[in-house]
Amino acid sequence: MTDFRILDEKDTKEVVEKLYNAYPKAGYYLNFKTIDQLFVLVILSAQTRDETVNKLAPQLFSRYHTIKDFAYANPTELSKMIKSVNFANSKADHIIAASKVIMQEFGGKVPNTMEFLTKLPGIGRKSANVILTNGFGIVEGIPVDTWVIKISRRLGLTQNIDPDKIEKDLISKLPKSRWSKLQYVFKEHGKSTCKVVPICSKCIVNRLCKRNGVVKSI
Ligand code: SF4
């Protein structure tokens, strides 16, 4: 087994800048008009394609407009409306339970701190980061999803597997100006080039990438 290799500071900067420049339009994919809608979409999007969530959103939000509506939603009816997402029943339960807490403890307003958001059912650190960044313009951390885990490790930005540890590594290495879009830049790179079998021969960072864990590439 080959050793895991980590990028040095200079190469880290170059890799991240190259990827940022390559995907200037990378950004949040879920369509929302209010913080309440964003909150619900973030719960729905876990382990589900963005396209699936965006497709069901118009009908869902024509039935439920606010956190208050979701707090009083019928679980069976809500589950049916979101049945195209994975784990629809438990997500419906989380949406209703979290909305009740927001009504009772935050006056119906989605909280804007990591501490309070991560106390809500169905909201982990990754989701809280997404809500804070895209809903409130507050950049407190880096959302670590499966794309960020895979590509950060391949590149040599982190050796960790645990998302919280990966986030700490990335925070310590990248300037804050690069935190909010990293997830979307890596997603674009993963979809276009750093696939399951990566197309390393055509990759813009192949000269620098450590290719950790890459057994086969094109
Ligand atoms: S495509 Fe290959 S060279 Fe490019 S980031 Fe992925 S593993 Fe590294």
mmCIF file of C-alpha atoms and ligand atoms in Angstrom:
data_model
loop_
_atom_site.group_PDB
_atom_site.id
_atom_site.type_symbol
_atom_site.label_atom_id
_atom_site.label_comp_id
_atom_site.label_asym_id
_atom_site.label_seq_id
_atom_site.Cartn_x
_atom_site.Cartn_y
_atom_site.Cartn_z
ATOM 1 C CA MET A 1 0.000 0.000 0.000
ATOM 2 C CA THR A 2 1.369 3.430 -0.965
ATOM 3 C CA ASP A 3 1.867 6.132 1.628
ATOM 4 C CA PHE A 4 -0.709 8.851 1.960
ATOM 5 C CA ARG A 5 0.813 12.105 0.732
ATOM 6 C CA ILE A 6 -0.140 15.606 1.825
ATOM 7 C CA LEU A 7 0.163 18.792 -0.254
ATOM 8 C CA ASP A 8 2.470 21.479 1.070
ATOM 9 C CA GLU A 9 1.237 25.017 1.701
ATOM 10 C CA LYS A 10 2.363 26.440 -1.644
ATOM 11 C CA ASP A 11 0.796 23.648 -3.702
ATOM 12 C CA THR A 12 -2.383 23.773 -1.633
ATOM 13 C CA LYS A 13 -2.814 27.423 -2.562
ATOM 14 C CA GLU A 14 -2.120 26.747 -6.238
ATOM 15 C CA VAL A 15 -4.501 23.773 -6.438
ATOM 16 C CA VAL A 16 -7.359 25.653 -4.816
ATOM 17 C CA GLU A 17 -6.861 28.743 -6.982
ATOM 18 C CA LYS A 18 -6.746 26.652 -10.164
ATOM 19 C CA LEU A 19 -9.953 24.844 -9.262
ATOM 20 C CA TYR A 20 -11.718 28.068 -8.259
ATOM 21 C CA ASN A 21 -10.765 29.671 -11.556
ATOM 22 C CA ALA A 22 -11.896 26.605 -13.503
ATOM 23 C CA TYR A 23 -15.437 26.676 -12.115
ATOM 24 C CA PRO A 24 -16.349 30.355 -11.717
ATOM 25 C CA LYS A 25 -20.080 29.652 -11.827
ATOM 26 C CA ALA A 26 -20.037 26.969 -9.122
ATOM 27 C CA GLY A 27 -22.671 27.802 -6.522
ATOM 28 C CA TYR A 28 -25.595 26.615 -4.465
ATOM 29 C CA TYR A 29 -27.956 24.467 -6.490
ATOM 30 C CA LEU A 30 -31.182 24.402 -4.511
ATOM 31 C CA ASN A 31 -33.868 26.929 -5.449
ATOM 32 C CA PHE A 32 -35.343 28.851 -2.524
ATOM 33 C CA LYS A 33 -36.952 32.212 -1.950
ATOM 34 C CA THR A 34 -36.984 32.425 1.857
ATOM 35 C CA ILE A 35 -34.861 31.211 4.768
ATOM 36 C CA ASP A 36 -37.742 28.939 5.783
ATOM 37 C CA GLN A 37 -37.666 27.280 2.365
ATOM 38 C CA LEU A 38 -33.883 26.945 2.484
ATOM 39 C CA PHE A 39 -34.095 25.294 5.892
ATOM 40 C CA VAL A 40 -36.547 22.663 4.629
ATOM 41 C CA LEU A 41 -34.650 22.058 1.372
ATOM 42 C CA VAL A 42 -31.396 21.478 3.239
ATOM 43 C CA ILE A 43 -33.023 18.704 5.288
ATOM 44 C CA LEU A 44 -34.562 17.192 2.143
ATOM 45 C CA SER A 45 -31.293 17.277 0.197
ATOM 46 C CA ALA A 46 -29.335 14.897 2.438
ATOM 47 C CA GLN A 47 -28.366 11.853 0.342
ATOM 48 C CA THR A 48 -30.695 13.025 -2.420
ATOM 49 C CA ARG A 49 -29.974 14.600 -5.785
ATOM 50 C CA ASP A 50 -30.454 18.373 -5.974
ATOM 51 C CA GLU A 51 -32.563 17.954 -9.113
ATOM 52 C CA THR A 52 -35.027 15.757 -7.190
ATOM 53 C CA VAL A 53 -35.348 18.329 -4.419
ATOM 54 C CA ASN A 54 -35.738 21.270 -6.813
ATOM 55 C CA LYS A 55 -38.452 19.378 -8.691
ATOM 56 C CA LEU A 56 -40.672 18.821 -5.677
ATOM 57 C CA ALA A 57 -40.093 22.273 -4.137
ATOM 58 C CA PRO A 58 -42.736 24.342 -6.017
ATOM 59 C CA GLN A 59 -45.602 22.038 -5.075
ATOM 60 C CA LEU A 60 -44.349 21.627 -1.502
ATOM 61 C CA PHE A 61 -44.067 25.374 -0.935
ATOM 62 C CA SER A 62 -47.453 26.073 -2.473
ATOM 63 C CA ARG A 63 -48.904 23.884 0.290
ATOM 64 C CA TYR A 64 -46.600 24.920 3.185
ATOM 65 C CA HIS A 65 -45.343 28.510 3.189
ATOM 66 C CA THR A 66 -43.572 29.019 6.504
ATOM 67 C CA ILE A 67 -41.926 27.216 9.401
ATOM 68 C CA LYS A 68 -45.247 27.600 11.220
ATOM 69 C CA ASP A 69 -47.028 25.657 8.462
ATOM 70 C CA PHE A 70 -44.414 22.888 8.670
ATOM 71 C CA ALA A 71 -44.675 22.767 12.461
ATOM 72 C CA TYR A 72 -48.357 21.918 12.177
ATOM 73 C CA ALA A 73 -48.048 19.665 9.104
ATOM 74 C CA ASN A 74 -49.568 16.209 9.093
ATOM 75 C CA PRO A 75 -46.622 13.744 8.989
ATOM 76 C CA THR A 76 -48.354 11.347 6.599
ATOM 77 C CA GLU A 77 -49.330 14.091 4.183
ATOM 78 C CA LEU A 78 -45.879 15.685 4.298
ATOM 79 C CA SER A 79 -44.181 12.301 3.747
ATOM 80 C CA LYS A 80 -46.337 11.746 0.672
ATOM 81 C CA MET A 81 -45.421 15.142 -0.771
ATOM 82 C CA ILE A 82 -41.697 14.458 -0.384
ATOM 83 C CA LYS A 83 -41.796 10.757 -1.256
ATOM 84 C CA SER A 84 -39.309 11.195 -4.129
ATOM 85 C CA VAL A 85 -36.452 11.967 -1.693
ATOM 86 C CA ASN A 86 -34.556 9.284 0.205
ATOM 87 C CA PHE A 87 -35.664 8.641 3.796
ATOM 88 C CA ALA A 88 -38.863 10.644 3.247
ATOM 89 C CA ASN A 89 -40.552 9.507 6.463
ATOM 90 C CA SER A 90 -37.693 10.410 8.777
ATOM 91 C CA LYS A 91 -37.092 13.689 6.919
ATOM 92 C CA ALA A 92 -40.770 14.602 7.342
ATOM 93 C CA ASP A 93 -40.447 13.864 11.063
ATOM 94 C CA HIS A 94 -37.280 15.995 11.285
ATOM 95 C CA ILE A 95 -38.855 18.917 9.427
ATOM 96 C CA ILE A 96 -41.910 18.906 11.689
ATOM 97 C CA ALA A 97 -39.897 18.414 14.899
ATOM 98 C CA ALA A 98 -37.338 21.103 13.988
ATOM 99 C CA SER A 99 -40.103 23.525 12.965
ATOM 100 C CA LYS A 100 -41.848 23.006 16.318
ATOM 101 C CA VAL A 101 -38.594 23.827 18.157
ATOM 102 C CA ILE A 102 -38.108 26.932 15.984
ATOM 103 C CA MET A 103 -41.661 28.026 16.826
ATOM 104 C CA GLN A 104 -41.279 27.381 20.543
ATOM 105 C CA GLU A 105 -37.722 28.590 21.146
ATOM 106 C CA PHE A 106 -36.953 31.052 18.365
ATOM 107 C CA GLY A 107 -40.292 32.762 17.734
ATOM 108 C CA GLY A 108 -40.712 31.058 14.345
ATOM 109 C CA LYS A 109 -37.421 32.407 12.968
ATOM 110 C CA VAL A 110 -34.702 30.004 11.774
ATOM 111 C CA PRO A 111 -31.733 30.645 14.115
ATOM 112 C CA ASN A 112 -28.549 32.080 12.635
ATOM 113 C CA THR A 113 -25.885 30.489 14.803
ATOM 114 C CA MET A 114 -24.051 27.182 14.508
ATOM 115 C CA GLU A 115 -24.797 26.431 18.150
ATOM 116 C CA PHE A 116 -28.572 26.714 17.837
ATOM 117 C CA LEU A 117 -28.887 25.234 14.354
ATOM 118 C CA THR A 118 -27.020 22.047 15.250
ATOM 119 C CA LYS A 119 -29.378 21.483 18.168
ATOM 120 C CA LEU A 120 -32.330 21.124 15.777
ATOM 121 C CA PRO A 121 -33.481 17.658 14.634
ATOM 122 C CA GLY A 122 -32.053 16.725 11.223
ATOM 123 C CA ILE A 123 -29.412 19.489 11.218
ATOM 124 C CA GLY A 124 -25.737 18.546 11.498
ATOM 125 C CA ARG A 125 -22.715 20.769 11.069
ATOM 126 C CA LYS A 126 -22.688 20.434 7.276
ATOM 127 C CA SER A 127 -26.335 21.497 6.964
ATOM 128 C CA ALA A 128 -25.827 24.326 9.458
ATOM 129 C CA ASN A 129 -22.892 25.631 7.412
ATOM 130 C CA VAL A 130 -25.038 25.585 4.264
ATOM 131 C CA ILE A 131 -27.891 27.446 5.981
ATOM 132 C CA LEU A 132 -25.600 30.030 7.557
ATOM 133 C CA THR A 133 -23.725 30.721 4.317
ATOM 134 C CA ASN A 134 -26.583 30.709 1.832
ATOM 135 C CA GLY A 135 -29.324 32.028 4.094
ATOM 136 C CA PHE A 136 -27.549 34.554 6.281
ATOM 137 C CA GLY A 137 -24.249 35.262 4.537
ATOM 138 C CA ILE A 138 -22.393 34.011 7.617
ATOM 139 C CA VAL A 139 -19.291 31.946 6.826
ATOM 140 C CA GLU A 140 -18.366 30.006 9.933
ATOM 141 C CA GLY A 141 -17.009 26.794 8.436
ATOM 142 C CA ILE A 142 -16.847 24.597 5.358
ATOM 143 C CA PRO A 143 -19.680 22.205 4.480
ATOM 144 C CA VAL A 144 -18.068 18.780 4.093
ATOM 145 C CA ASP A 145 -20.070 16.464 1.840
ATOM 146 C CA THR A 146 -19.063 13.318 -0.060
ATOM 147 C CA TRP A 147 -17.431 15.366 -2.864
ATOM 148 C CA VAL A 148 -15.329 17.347 -0.417
ATOM 149 C CA ILE A 149 -14.289 14.183 1.425
ATOM 150 C CA LYS A 150 -13.276 12.342 -1.738
ATOM 151 C CA ILE A 151 -11.501 15.151 -3.560
ATOM 152 C CA SER A 152 -9.762 16.631 -0.496
ATOM 153 C CA ARG A 153 -8.267 13.237 0.265
ATOM 154 C CA ARG A 154 -7.254 12.509 -3.328
ATOM 155 C CA LEU A 155 -5.602 15.907 -3.677
ATOM 156 C CA GLY A 156 -3.768 15.558 -0.373
ATOM 157 C CA LEU A 157 -5.511 18.344 1.550
ATOM 158 C CA THR A 158 -6.375 15.975 4.387
ATOM 159 C CA GLN A 159 -5.738 12.431 5.470
ATOM 160 C CA ASN A 160 -8.835 12.278 7.656
ATOM 161 C CA ILE A 161 -12.120 10.517 6.945
ATOM 162 C CA ASP A 162 -14.283 12.053 9.661
ATOM 163 C CA PRO A 163 -16.074 15.147 8.207
ATOM 164 C CA ASP A 164 -15.497 17.285 11.314
ATOM 165 C CA LYS A 165 -11.757 16.568 11.221
ATOM 166 C CA ILE A 166 -11.638 17.215 7.476
ATOM 167 C CA GLU A 167 -13.381 20.547 8.029
ATOM 168 C CA LYS A 168 -10.796 21.490 10.670
ATOM 169 C CA ASP A 169 -7.935 20.575 8.294
ATOM 170 C CA LEU A 170 -9.420 22.611 5.454
ATOM 171 C CA ILE A 171 -10.156 25.593 7.695
ATOM 172 C CA SER A 172 -6.554 25.580 8.882
ATOM 173 C CA LYS A 173 -5.172 25.473 5.327
ATOM 174 C CA LEU A 174 -7.470 27.617 3.195
ATOM 175 C CA PRO A 175 -8.127 31.353 3.396
ATOM 176 C CA LYS A 176 -11.620 32.199 4.619
ATOM 177 C CA SER A 177 -12.450 33.704 1.228
ATOM 178 C CA ARG A 178 -12.333 30.161 -0.170
ATOM 179 C CA TRP A 179 -14.525 28.417 2.419
ATOM 180 C CA SER A 180 -18.047 29.132 1.234
ATOM 181 C CA LYS A 181 -17.750 27.893 -2.356
ATOM 182 C CA LEU A 182 -15.364 24.977 -1.854
ATOM 183 C CA GLN A 183 -18.170 22.410 -1.706
ATOM 184 C CA TYR A 184 -19.607 23.602 -5.027
ATOM 185 C CA VAL A 185 -16.233 23.893 -6.777
ATOM 186 C CA PHE A 186 -15.334 20.346 -5.723
ATOM 187 C CA LYS A 187 -18.728 19.078 -6.801
ATOM 188 C CA GLU A 188 -18.241 20.543 -10.292
ATOM 189 C CA HIS A 189 -14.752 19.068 -10.463
ATOM 190 C CA GLY A 190 -16.022 15.699 -9.262
ATOM 191 C CA LYS A 191 -18.804 15.602 -11.831
ATOM 192 C CA SER A 192 -16.604 16.671 -14.731
ATOM 193 C CA THR A 193 -13.184 15.154 -14.010
ATOM 194 C CA CYS A 194 -12.499 13.654 -10.582
ATOM 195 C CA LYS A 195 -15.090 10.911 -11.072
ATOM 196 C CA VAL A 196 -15.172 7.424 -9.544
ATOM 197 C CA VAL A 197 -12.522 6.576 -12.140
ATOM 198 C CA PRO A 198 -10.864 10.005 -12.384
ATOM 199 C CA ILE A 199 -9.796 11.513 -15.696
ATOM 200 C CA CYS A 200 -6.390 12.507 -14.352
ATOM 201 C CA SER A 201 -4.857 12.878 -17.821
ATOM 202 C CA LYS A 202 -7.125 15.868 -18.506
ATOM 203 C CA CYS A 203 -7.209 17.309 -14.995
ATOM 204 C CA ILE A 204 -6.002 20.888 -14.536
ATOM 205 C CA VAL A 205 -4.309 20.032 -11.237
ATOM 206 C CA ASN A 206 -2.756 16.684 -12.223
ATOM 207 C CA ARG A 207 0.779 18.066 -11.857
ATOM 208 C CA LEU A 208 0.169 18.826 -8.191
ATOM 209 C CA CYS A 209 -2.433 16.261 -7.066
ATOM 210 C CA LYS A 210 -1.190 13.466 -4.783
ATOM 211 C CA ARG A 211 -3.827 11.033 -6.117
ATOM 212 C CA ASN A 212 -4.243 9.366 -2.750
ATOM 213 C CA GLY A 213 -6.388 6.240 -3.080
ATOM 214 C CA VAL A 214 -6.559 6.439 -6.872
ATOM 215 C CA VAL A 215 -6.013 2.912 -8.119
ATOM 216 C CA LYS A 216 -7.230 3.371 -11.670
ATOM 217 C CA SER A 217 -7.485 6.531 -13.729
ATOM 218 C CA ILE A 218 -8.021 7.567 -17.327
HETATM 219 S S1 SF4 B 1 -8.817 13.916 -11.530
HETATM 220 FE FE1 SF4 B 1 -6.951 12.870 -10.837
HETATM 221 S S2 SF4 B 1 -5.398 14.484 -10.831
HETATM 222 FE FE2 SF4 B 1 -7.396 15.505 -10.851
HETATM 223 S S3 SF4 B 1 -7.935 15.890 -8.715
HETATM 224 FE FE3 SF4 B 1 -8.853 13.936 -9.267
HETATM 225 S S4 SF4 B 1 -7.345 12.375 -8.659
HETATM 226 FE FE4 SF4 B 1 -6.288 14.368 -8.730
#
